[in-house]
Coordinates of C-alpha atoms and ligand atoms in Angstrom, one line a residue:
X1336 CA -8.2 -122.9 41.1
X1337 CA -6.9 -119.1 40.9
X1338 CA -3.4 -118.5 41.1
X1339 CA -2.0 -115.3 42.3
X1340 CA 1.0 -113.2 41.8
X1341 CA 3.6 -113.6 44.8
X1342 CA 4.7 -109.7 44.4
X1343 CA 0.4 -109.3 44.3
X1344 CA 0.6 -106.4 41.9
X1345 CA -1.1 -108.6 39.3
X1346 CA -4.7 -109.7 38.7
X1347 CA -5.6 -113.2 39.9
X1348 CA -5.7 -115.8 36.8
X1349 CA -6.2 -119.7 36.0
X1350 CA -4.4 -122.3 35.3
X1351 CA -4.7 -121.5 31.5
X1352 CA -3.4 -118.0 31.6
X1353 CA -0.7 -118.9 34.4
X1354 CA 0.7 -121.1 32.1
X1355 CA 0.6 -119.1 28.9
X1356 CA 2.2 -116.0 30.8
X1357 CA 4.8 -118.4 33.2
X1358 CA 5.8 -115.8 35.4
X1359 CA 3.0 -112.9 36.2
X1360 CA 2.7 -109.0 34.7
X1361 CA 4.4 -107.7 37.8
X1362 CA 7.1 -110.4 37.3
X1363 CA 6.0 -112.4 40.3
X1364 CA 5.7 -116.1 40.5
X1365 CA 2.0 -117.6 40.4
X1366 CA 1.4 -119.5 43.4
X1367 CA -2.3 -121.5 44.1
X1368 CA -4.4 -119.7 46.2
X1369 CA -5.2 -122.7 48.2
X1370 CA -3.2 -125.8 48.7
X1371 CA -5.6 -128.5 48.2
X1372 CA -5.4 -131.4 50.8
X1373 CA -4.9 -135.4 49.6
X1374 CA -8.1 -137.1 49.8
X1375 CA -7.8 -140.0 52.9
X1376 CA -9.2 -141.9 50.3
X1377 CA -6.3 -141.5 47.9
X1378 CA -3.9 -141.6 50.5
X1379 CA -5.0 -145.2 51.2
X1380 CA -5.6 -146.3 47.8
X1381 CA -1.7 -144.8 47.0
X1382 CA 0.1 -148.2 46.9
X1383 CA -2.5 -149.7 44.5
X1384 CA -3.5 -146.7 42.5
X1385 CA -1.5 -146.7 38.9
X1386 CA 0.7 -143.7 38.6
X1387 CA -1.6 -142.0 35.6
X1388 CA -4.4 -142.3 37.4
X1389 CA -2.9 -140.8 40.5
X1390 CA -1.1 -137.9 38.5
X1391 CA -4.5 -137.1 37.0
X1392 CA -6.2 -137.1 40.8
X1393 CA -3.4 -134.7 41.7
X1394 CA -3.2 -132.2 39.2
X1395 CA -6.8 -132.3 38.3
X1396 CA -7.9 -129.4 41.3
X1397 CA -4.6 -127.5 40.2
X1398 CA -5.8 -127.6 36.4
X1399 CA -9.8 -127.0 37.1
X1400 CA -12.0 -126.7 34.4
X1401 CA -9.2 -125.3 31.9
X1402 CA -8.8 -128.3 30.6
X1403 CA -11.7 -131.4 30.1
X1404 CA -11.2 -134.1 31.9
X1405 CA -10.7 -137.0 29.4
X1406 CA -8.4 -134.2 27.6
X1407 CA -6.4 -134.1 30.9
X1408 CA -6.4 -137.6 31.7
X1409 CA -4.2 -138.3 28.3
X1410 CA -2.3 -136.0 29.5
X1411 CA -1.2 -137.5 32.4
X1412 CA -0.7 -141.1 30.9
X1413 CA 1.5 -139.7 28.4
X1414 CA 3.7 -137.5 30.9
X1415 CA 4.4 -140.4 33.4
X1416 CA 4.6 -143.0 30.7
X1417 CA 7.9 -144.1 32.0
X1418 CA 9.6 -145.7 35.3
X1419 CA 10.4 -143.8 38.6
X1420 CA 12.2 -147.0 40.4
X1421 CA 13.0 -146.4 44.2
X1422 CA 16.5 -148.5 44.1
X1423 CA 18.3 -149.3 48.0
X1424 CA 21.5 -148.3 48.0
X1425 CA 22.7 -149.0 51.2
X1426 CA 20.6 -150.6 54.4
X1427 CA 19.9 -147.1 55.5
X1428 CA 19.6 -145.0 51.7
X1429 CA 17.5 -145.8 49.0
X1430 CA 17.5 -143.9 45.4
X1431 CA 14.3 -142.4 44.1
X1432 CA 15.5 -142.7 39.9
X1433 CA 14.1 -139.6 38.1
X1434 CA 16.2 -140.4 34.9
X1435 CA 14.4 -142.9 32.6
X1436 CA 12.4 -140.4 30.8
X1437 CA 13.5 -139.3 27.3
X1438 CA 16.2 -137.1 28.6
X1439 CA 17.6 -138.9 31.0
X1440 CA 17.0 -136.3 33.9
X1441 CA 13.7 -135.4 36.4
X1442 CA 12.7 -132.3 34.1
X1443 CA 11.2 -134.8 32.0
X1444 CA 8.2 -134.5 33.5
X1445 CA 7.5 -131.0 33.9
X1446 CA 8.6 -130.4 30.2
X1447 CA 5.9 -133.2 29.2
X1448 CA 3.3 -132.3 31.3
X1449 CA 3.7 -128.1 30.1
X1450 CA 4.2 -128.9 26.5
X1451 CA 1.2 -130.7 26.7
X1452 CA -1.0 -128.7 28.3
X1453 CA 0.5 -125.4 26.3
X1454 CA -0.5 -127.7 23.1
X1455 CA -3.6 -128.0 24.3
X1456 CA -3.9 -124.1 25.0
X1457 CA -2.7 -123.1 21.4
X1458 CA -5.1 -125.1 19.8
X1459 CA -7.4 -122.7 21.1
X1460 CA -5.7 -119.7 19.7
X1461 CA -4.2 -118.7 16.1
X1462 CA -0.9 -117.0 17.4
X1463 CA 2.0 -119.1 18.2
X1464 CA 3.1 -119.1 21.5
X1465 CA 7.2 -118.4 21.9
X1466 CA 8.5 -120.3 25.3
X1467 CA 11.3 -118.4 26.1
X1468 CA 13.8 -120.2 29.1
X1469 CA 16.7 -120.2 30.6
X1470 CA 18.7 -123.7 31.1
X1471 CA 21.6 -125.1 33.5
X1472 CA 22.1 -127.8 31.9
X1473 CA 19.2 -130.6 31.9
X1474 CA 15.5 -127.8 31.5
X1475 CA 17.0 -126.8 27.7
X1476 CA 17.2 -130.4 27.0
X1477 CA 13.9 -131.7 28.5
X1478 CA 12.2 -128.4 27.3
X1479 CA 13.5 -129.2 23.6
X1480 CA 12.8 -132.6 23.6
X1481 CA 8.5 -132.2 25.7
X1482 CA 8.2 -129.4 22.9
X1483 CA 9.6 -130.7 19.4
X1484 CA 6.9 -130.5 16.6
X1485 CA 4.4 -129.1 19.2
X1486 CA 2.3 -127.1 16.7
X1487 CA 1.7 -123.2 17.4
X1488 CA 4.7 -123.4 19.7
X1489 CA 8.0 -122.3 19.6
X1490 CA 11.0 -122.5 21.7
X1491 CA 13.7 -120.1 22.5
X1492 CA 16.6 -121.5 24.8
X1493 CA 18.8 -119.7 26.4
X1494 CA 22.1 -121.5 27.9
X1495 CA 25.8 -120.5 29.2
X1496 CA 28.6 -121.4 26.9
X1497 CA 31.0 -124.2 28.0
X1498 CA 29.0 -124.7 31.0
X1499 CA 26.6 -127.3 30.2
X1500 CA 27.7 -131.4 29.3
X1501 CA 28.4 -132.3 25.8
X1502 CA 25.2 -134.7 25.8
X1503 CA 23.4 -131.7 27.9
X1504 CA 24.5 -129.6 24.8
X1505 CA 23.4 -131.9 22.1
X1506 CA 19.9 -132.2 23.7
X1507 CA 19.3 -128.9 23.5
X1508 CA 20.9 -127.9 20.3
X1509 CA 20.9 -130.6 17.7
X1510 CA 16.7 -130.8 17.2
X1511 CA 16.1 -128.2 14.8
X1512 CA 13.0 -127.8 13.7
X1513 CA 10.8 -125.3 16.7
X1514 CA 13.5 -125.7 18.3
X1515 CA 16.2 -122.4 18.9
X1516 CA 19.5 -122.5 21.2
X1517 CA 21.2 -119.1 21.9
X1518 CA 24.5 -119.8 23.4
X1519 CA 25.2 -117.3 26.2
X1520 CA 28.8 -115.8 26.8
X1521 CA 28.2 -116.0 30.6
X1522 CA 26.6 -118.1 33.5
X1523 CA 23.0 -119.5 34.2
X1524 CA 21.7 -116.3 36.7
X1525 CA 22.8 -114.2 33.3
X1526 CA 20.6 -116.5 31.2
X1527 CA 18.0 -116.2 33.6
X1528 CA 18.4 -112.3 34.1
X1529 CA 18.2 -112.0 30.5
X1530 CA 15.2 -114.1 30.4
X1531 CA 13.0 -112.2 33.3
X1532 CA 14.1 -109.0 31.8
X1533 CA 12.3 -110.0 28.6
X1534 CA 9.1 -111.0 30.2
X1535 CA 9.0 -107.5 31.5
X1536 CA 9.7 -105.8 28.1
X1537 CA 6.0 -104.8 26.7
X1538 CA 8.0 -104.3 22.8
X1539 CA 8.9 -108.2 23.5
X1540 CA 5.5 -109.2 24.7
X1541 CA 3.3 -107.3 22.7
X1542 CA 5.3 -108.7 19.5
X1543 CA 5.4 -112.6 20.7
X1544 CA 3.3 -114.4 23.5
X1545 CA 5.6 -115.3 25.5
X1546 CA 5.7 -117.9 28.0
X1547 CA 8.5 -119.7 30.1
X1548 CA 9.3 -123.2 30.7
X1549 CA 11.7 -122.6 33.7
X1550 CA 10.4 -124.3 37.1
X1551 CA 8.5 -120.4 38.0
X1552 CA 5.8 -121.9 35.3
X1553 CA 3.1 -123.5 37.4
X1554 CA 2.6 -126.1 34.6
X1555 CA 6.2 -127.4 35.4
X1556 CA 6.4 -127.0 38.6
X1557 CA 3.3 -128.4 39.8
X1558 CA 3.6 -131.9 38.6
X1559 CA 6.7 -132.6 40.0
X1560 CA 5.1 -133.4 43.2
X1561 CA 4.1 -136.7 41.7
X1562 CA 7.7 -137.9 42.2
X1563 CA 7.1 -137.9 46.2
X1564 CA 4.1 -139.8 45.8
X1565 CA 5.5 -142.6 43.2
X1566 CA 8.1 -142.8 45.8
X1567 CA 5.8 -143.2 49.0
X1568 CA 3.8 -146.2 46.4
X1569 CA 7.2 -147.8 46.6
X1570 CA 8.6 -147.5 50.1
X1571 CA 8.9 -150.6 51.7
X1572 CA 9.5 -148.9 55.6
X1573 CA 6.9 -148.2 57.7
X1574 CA 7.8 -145.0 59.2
X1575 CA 8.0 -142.3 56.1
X1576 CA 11.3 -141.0 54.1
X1577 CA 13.5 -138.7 55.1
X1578 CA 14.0 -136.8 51.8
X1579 CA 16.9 -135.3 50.2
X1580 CA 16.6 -133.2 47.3
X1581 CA 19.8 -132.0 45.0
X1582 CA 18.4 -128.5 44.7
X1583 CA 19.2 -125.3 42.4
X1584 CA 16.3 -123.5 41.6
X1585 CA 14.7 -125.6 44.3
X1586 CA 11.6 -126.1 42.0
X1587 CA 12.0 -130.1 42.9
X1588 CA 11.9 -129.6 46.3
X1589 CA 9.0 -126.9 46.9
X1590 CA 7.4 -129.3 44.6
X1591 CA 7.6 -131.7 47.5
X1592 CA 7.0 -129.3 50.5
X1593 CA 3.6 -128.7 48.8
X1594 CA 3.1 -132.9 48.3
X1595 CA 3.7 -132.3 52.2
X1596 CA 1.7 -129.3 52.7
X1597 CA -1.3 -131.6 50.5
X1598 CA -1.4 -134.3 53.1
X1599 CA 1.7 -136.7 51.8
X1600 CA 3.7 -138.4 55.0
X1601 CA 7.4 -136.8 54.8
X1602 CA 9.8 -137.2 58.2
X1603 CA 11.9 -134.5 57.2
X1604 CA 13.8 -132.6 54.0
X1605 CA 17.2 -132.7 53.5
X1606 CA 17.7 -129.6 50.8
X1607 CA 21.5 -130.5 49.2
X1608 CA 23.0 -128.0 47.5
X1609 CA 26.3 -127.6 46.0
X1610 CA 28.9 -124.5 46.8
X1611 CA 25.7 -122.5 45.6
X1612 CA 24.6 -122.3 49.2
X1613 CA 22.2 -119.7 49.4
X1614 CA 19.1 -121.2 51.1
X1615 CA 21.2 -123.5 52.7
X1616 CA 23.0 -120.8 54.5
X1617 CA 19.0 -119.5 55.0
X1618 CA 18.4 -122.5 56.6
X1619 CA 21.2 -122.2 59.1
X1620 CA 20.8 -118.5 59.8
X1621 CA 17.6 -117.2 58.8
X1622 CA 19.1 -114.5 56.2
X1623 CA 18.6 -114.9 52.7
X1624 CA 21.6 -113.5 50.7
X1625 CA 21.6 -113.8 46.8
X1626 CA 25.0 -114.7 45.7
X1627 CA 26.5 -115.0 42.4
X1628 CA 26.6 -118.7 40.9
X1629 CA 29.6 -120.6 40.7
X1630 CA 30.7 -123.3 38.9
X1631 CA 30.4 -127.0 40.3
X1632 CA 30.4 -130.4 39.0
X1633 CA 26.6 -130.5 39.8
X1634 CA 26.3 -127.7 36.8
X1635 CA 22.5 -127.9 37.2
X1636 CA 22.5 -126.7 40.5
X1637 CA 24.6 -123.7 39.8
X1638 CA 22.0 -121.0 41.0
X1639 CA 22.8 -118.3 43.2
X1640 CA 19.7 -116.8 43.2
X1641 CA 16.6 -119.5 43.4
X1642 CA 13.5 -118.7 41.9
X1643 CA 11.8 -121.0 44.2
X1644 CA 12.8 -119.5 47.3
X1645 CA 9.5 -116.9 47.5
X1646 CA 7.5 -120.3 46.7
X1647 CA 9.1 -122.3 49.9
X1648 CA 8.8 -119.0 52.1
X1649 CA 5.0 -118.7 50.8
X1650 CA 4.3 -122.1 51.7
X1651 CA 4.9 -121.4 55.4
X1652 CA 4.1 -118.2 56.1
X1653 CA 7.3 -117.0 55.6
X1654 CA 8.2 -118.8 59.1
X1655 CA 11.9 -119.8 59.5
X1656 CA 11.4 -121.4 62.5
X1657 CA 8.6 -123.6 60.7
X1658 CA 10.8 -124.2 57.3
X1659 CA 13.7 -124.9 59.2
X1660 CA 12.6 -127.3 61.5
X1661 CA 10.8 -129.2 58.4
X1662 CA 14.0 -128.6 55.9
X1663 CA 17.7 -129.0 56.9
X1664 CA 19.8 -127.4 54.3
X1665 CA 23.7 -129.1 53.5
X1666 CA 26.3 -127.3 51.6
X1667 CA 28.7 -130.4 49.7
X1668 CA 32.1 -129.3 47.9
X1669 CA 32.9 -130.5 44.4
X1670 CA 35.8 -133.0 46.5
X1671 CA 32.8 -134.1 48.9
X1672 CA 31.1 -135.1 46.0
X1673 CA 33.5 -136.5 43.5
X1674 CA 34.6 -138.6 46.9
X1675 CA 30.8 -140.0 47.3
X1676 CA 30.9 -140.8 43.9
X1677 CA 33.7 -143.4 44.0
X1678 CA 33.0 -144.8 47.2
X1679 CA 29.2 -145.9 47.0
X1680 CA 30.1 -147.2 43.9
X1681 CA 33.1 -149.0 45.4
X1682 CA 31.1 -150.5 47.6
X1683 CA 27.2 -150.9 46.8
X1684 CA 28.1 -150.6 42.6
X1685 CA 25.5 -148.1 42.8
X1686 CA 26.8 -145.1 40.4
X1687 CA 25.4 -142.1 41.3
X1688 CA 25.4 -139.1 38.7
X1689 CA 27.1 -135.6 40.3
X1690 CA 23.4 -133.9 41.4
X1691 CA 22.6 -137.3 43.1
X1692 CA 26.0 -137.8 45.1
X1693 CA 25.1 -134.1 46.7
X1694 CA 22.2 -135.5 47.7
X1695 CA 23.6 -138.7 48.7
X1696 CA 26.4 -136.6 50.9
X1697 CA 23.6 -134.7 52.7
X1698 CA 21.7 -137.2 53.6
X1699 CA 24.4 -139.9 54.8
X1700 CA 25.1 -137.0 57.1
X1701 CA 21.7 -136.2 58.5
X1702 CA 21.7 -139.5 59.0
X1703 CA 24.7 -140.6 60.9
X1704 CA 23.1 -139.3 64.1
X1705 CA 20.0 -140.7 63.6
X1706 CA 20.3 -144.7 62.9
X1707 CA 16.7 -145.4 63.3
X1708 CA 15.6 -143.4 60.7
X1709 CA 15.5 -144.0 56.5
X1710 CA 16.4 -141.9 54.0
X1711 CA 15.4 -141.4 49.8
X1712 CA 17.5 -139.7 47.6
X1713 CA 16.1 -138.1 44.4
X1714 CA 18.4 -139.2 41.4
X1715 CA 17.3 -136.4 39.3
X1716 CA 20.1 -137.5 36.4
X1717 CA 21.5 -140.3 34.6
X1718 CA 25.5 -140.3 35.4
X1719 CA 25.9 -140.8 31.6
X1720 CA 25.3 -137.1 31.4
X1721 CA 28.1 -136.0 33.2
X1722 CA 30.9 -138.6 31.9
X1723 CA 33.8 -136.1 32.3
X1724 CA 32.9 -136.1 35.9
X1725 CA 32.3 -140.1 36.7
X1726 CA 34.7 -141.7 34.5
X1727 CA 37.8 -140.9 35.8
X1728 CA 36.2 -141.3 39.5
X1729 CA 35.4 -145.0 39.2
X1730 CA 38.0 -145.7 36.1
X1731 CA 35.6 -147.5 33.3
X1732 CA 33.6 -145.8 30.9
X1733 CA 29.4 -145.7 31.2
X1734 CA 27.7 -146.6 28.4
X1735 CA 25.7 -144.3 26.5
X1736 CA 22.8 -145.5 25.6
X1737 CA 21.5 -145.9 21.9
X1738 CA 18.8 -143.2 22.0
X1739 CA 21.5 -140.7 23.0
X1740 CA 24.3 -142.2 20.8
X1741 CA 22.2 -141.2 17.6
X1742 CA 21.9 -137.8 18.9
X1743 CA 25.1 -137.4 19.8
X1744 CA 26.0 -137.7 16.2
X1745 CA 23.7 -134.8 15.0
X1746 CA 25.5 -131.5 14.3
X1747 CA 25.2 -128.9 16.7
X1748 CA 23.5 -125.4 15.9
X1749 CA 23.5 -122.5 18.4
X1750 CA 23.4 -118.8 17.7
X1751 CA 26.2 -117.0 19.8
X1752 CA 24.6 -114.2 22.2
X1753 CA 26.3 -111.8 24.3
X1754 CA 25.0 -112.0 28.0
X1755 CA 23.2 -108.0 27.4
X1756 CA 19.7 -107.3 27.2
X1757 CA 19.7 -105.2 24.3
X1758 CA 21.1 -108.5 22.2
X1759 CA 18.3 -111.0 23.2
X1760 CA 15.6 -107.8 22.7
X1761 CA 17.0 -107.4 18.9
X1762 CA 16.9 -111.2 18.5
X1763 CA 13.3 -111.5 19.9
X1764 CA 11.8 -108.7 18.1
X1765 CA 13.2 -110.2 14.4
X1766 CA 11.4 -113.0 15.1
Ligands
PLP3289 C1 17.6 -129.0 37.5 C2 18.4 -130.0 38.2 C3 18.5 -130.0 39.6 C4 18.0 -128.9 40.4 O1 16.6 -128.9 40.5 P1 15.8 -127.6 41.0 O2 14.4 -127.9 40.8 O3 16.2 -126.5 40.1 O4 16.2 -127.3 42.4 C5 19.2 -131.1 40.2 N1 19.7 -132.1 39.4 C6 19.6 -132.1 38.1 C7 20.2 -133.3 37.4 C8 18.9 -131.1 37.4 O5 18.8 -131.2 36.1

C-alpha cells in the first residue's frame, strides 16, 4: 500500500515512512491510495473471528510488507488486548465502551498500535525518533502511556493549560522518563498550530526525526476502524447500527466511514459535536468555515479546525451531497449535555462520560423520528475522567479506579511554553 499526500505536492510513500514522518513534506495528510474492500469471507466469519485476528486481517493490506507478518500479528494481540463491550442503554440505544484500555479513553488503541509499530521502525534505525503532538485532553495521555520506555523513541506533548482534566493532566505529565509535557498558555488549535508549524521547519526536522502521534498519523488513525467492526461482532439487531460518533478532530469517525467505504454494514452516521460545530454546520450547508475552538465540557472535542475533514471529503470525492446523505451532523450545548447526563442515568443507571452524552443527545434525536431503527453510541471515555463535570450532575462521587488512584499521587512535571513558534523552535532545537 502507497499513501499519498492530500495537498499532492509530496512523493508517494509506505506505510513505514508515513508513519515515521505523520503528516507529509508539503504538510498534507497521508491518505491510502486505495481503500481496500472487506473480504465476503471475513464479513461472514465477523461474529466468530477473535478481535486480534480480525485487527491483523484489517490492518495487514494498510501495513504491506513494512512489517512481517508474525511481527504484525503481535502487534495486533497486544493493541486490542482489552474489552470493547457494546452495553444497551435504552430499548432503542446501545453504548459501544471504548474506555477499558489503559487510559480509560478510545485513543488507546491508536497510541498502542503506533507506538508499536514506530518501535518496530526504530529498531531499524540508530537515531531516535522525537513524536512531537498536540493533545485535548485524552491523545497526551494515551500517547504517554502506548510510548513509555519505548526505546529510540521520544515524546514531546504539547497541551493547553487549565484546559485538560486533573486525571487527563496526570496521565500526561506524571511519567517521566521519555516522556515530556510542555504546558501551553493557550487552547488546543494553538497546540496544534504550534505543532504543524514545526513539522514544516527544515532547522527542526533536520535536527530531530520528527514524527506525530495526533490522529493525521496513518498509524493511529487507521486502526481505529476496528472499533466499528468489534461493534458489528456484537450487535444483536438484524438491520445494522445507526452510528453516532462524539467527534473533534473527527479521526474516530473517518476511521469509520472508511470501515464503511471497506465493505462494513453502517445505516447511517450521526457526527456529534459539541459548540465546535464546524463540519456539523458543513453538513447542514455545504460550507466549511474554520472557527476558533471554544471551551466545552466535552474538552476533547474542542477543535475548531479538524484535521480530518480533507480525510472525510477525500473519501467521497469531495461530494456533499454523498457525505451528507451518509452523515448527519448535530450541534449539542454544554446544558444539552450536562441535561443527558443526569437523565439516562436517572433512568437506565447508565453514566455516560461528557463526549459520550453528545453523542447520546445526537443520536436520541436522529432517532425520535425514526422508531424502527437502532442506534450505537461510541463511549470514547470513562466518566471518571471528567468528575468535576458528572459529579455534581448525578450527586455521588465515581470511583476512581486503583490503576489511576496510584497515578494520581505522582507529582506533576510540565515545562511552561508560551503559545509562539519561536518558543517551541528554541525548545526543539536544545534537544
Ligand atoms: C479525542 C476524543 C474525542 C474526539 O475524537 P476525534 O477522533 O478527535 O474526533 C471524543 N471523545 C473523547 C473522550 C476523546 O478523547
Amino acid at each position: 500500500m502507497q499513501y499519498y499526500s492530500l495537498k499532492h505536492q509530496a512523493p508517494r510513500v509506505d506505510f513505514r515512512a508515513a508513519t515515521i514522518a505523520g503528516q507529509a513534506p508539503d504538510s498534507g495528510l497521508y491518505f491510502p491510495e486505495t481503500v481496500p474492500r472487506f473480504a465476503p469471507e471475513l464479513l461472514q466469519s465477523l461474529k466468530t473471528l477473535p478481535k486480534a485476528e480480525l485487527a491483523f486481517q484489517v490492518m495487514q493490506p494498510y501495513v504491506g510488507t513494512t512489517i512481517p507478518a508474525a511481527e504484525l500479528a503481535r502487534i495486533c494481540a497486544d493493541t486490542v488486548d482489552f474489552p470493547f463491550p457494546v452495553v444497551p442503554v435504552t430499548a432503542q440505544i446501545a453504548a459501544l465502551e471504548l474506555f477499558h484500555g489503559p487510559t480509560l479513553a478510545f485513543k488507546d488503541v491508536g497510541a498502542r498500535f503506533m507506538s508499536r509499530c514506530l518501535g518496530y521502525f526504530s529498531r531499524q534505525q540508530t537515531k531516535t525518533i522525537t513524536v512531537l503532538v498536540a493533545t485535548s485532553g485524552d491523545t497526551g495521555g494515551a500517547v504517554a502511556n502506548g510510548f513509555l520506555g519505548v526505546e529510540g523513541v521520544e515524546v514531546v506533548i504539547l497541551y493547553p493549560a487549565g484546559k485538560v482534566s486533573p486525571v487527563q493532566e496526570q496521565q500526561l505529565t506524571a511519567l517521566g522518563q521519555n516522556i515530556t509535557a510542555l504546558e501551553v498558555q493557550g487552547d488546543f488549535d494553538d497546540c496544534q498550530q504550534l505543532v504543524k508549524q514545526a513539522f514544516t521547519d527544515a532547522a527542526v526536522t533536520s535536527h530531530l526525526t520528527l514524527t506525530s502521534a495526533n490522529s493525521i498519523n496513518v498509524a493511529r488513525w487507521l486502526p481505529q476502524q476496528l472499533y466499528y467492526l468489534y461493534a458489528w461482532q456484537q450487535w444483536p439487531h438484524p438491520e445494522p447500527p445507526v452510528v453516532a460518533v462524539p467527534s473533534g478532530n473527527f479521526g474516530n469517525l473517518c476511521a469509520g466511514l472508511l470501515a464503511y467505504a471497506s465493505g462494513l454494514p453502517v445505516a447511517h452516521f450521526v457526527a456529534a459535536c459539541n459548540a465546535n460545530d464546524s463540519v456539523a454546520s458543513y453538513l447542514r450547508t455545504g460550507d466549511f468555515a474554520a472557527k476558533a475552538a471554544v471551551a466545552t465540557i466535552s474538552n476533547a472535542m474542542d477543535v475548531g479546525n479538524p484535521s480530518n475533514f480533507t480525510r472525510i471529503l477525500e473519501l467521497f470525492a469531495q461530494s456533499h451531497a454523498t457525505i451528507s446523505s451518509l452523515i448527519s451532523g448535530y450541534t449539542v450545548t454544554d446544558a444539552a449535555t450536562s441535561a443527558t447526563i443526569r437523565q439516562v442515568h436517572q433512568q437506565t443507571g447508565y453514566l455516560l462520560d461528557p463526549h459520550g452524552a453528545v453523542a447520546f443527545h445526537a443520536l436520541a434525536d436522529y432517532l425520535q423520528t425514526r422508531p424502527g431503527q437502532h442506534g450505537l453510541l461510541l463511549e470514547t471515555a470513562h466518566p471518571v475522567k471528567f468528575p468535576d463535570v458528572v459529579e455534581p450532575l448525578i450527586d455521588q462521587p465515581v470511583a476512581l479506579p486503583e490503576s489511576l488512584a496510584d497515578l494520581m499521587r505522582q507529582p506533576k512535571r510540565s515545562i511552561p511554553l508560551a503559545p509562539r513558534y519561536e518558543e517551541l523552535r528554541e525548545y526543539l532545537l536544545s534537544r
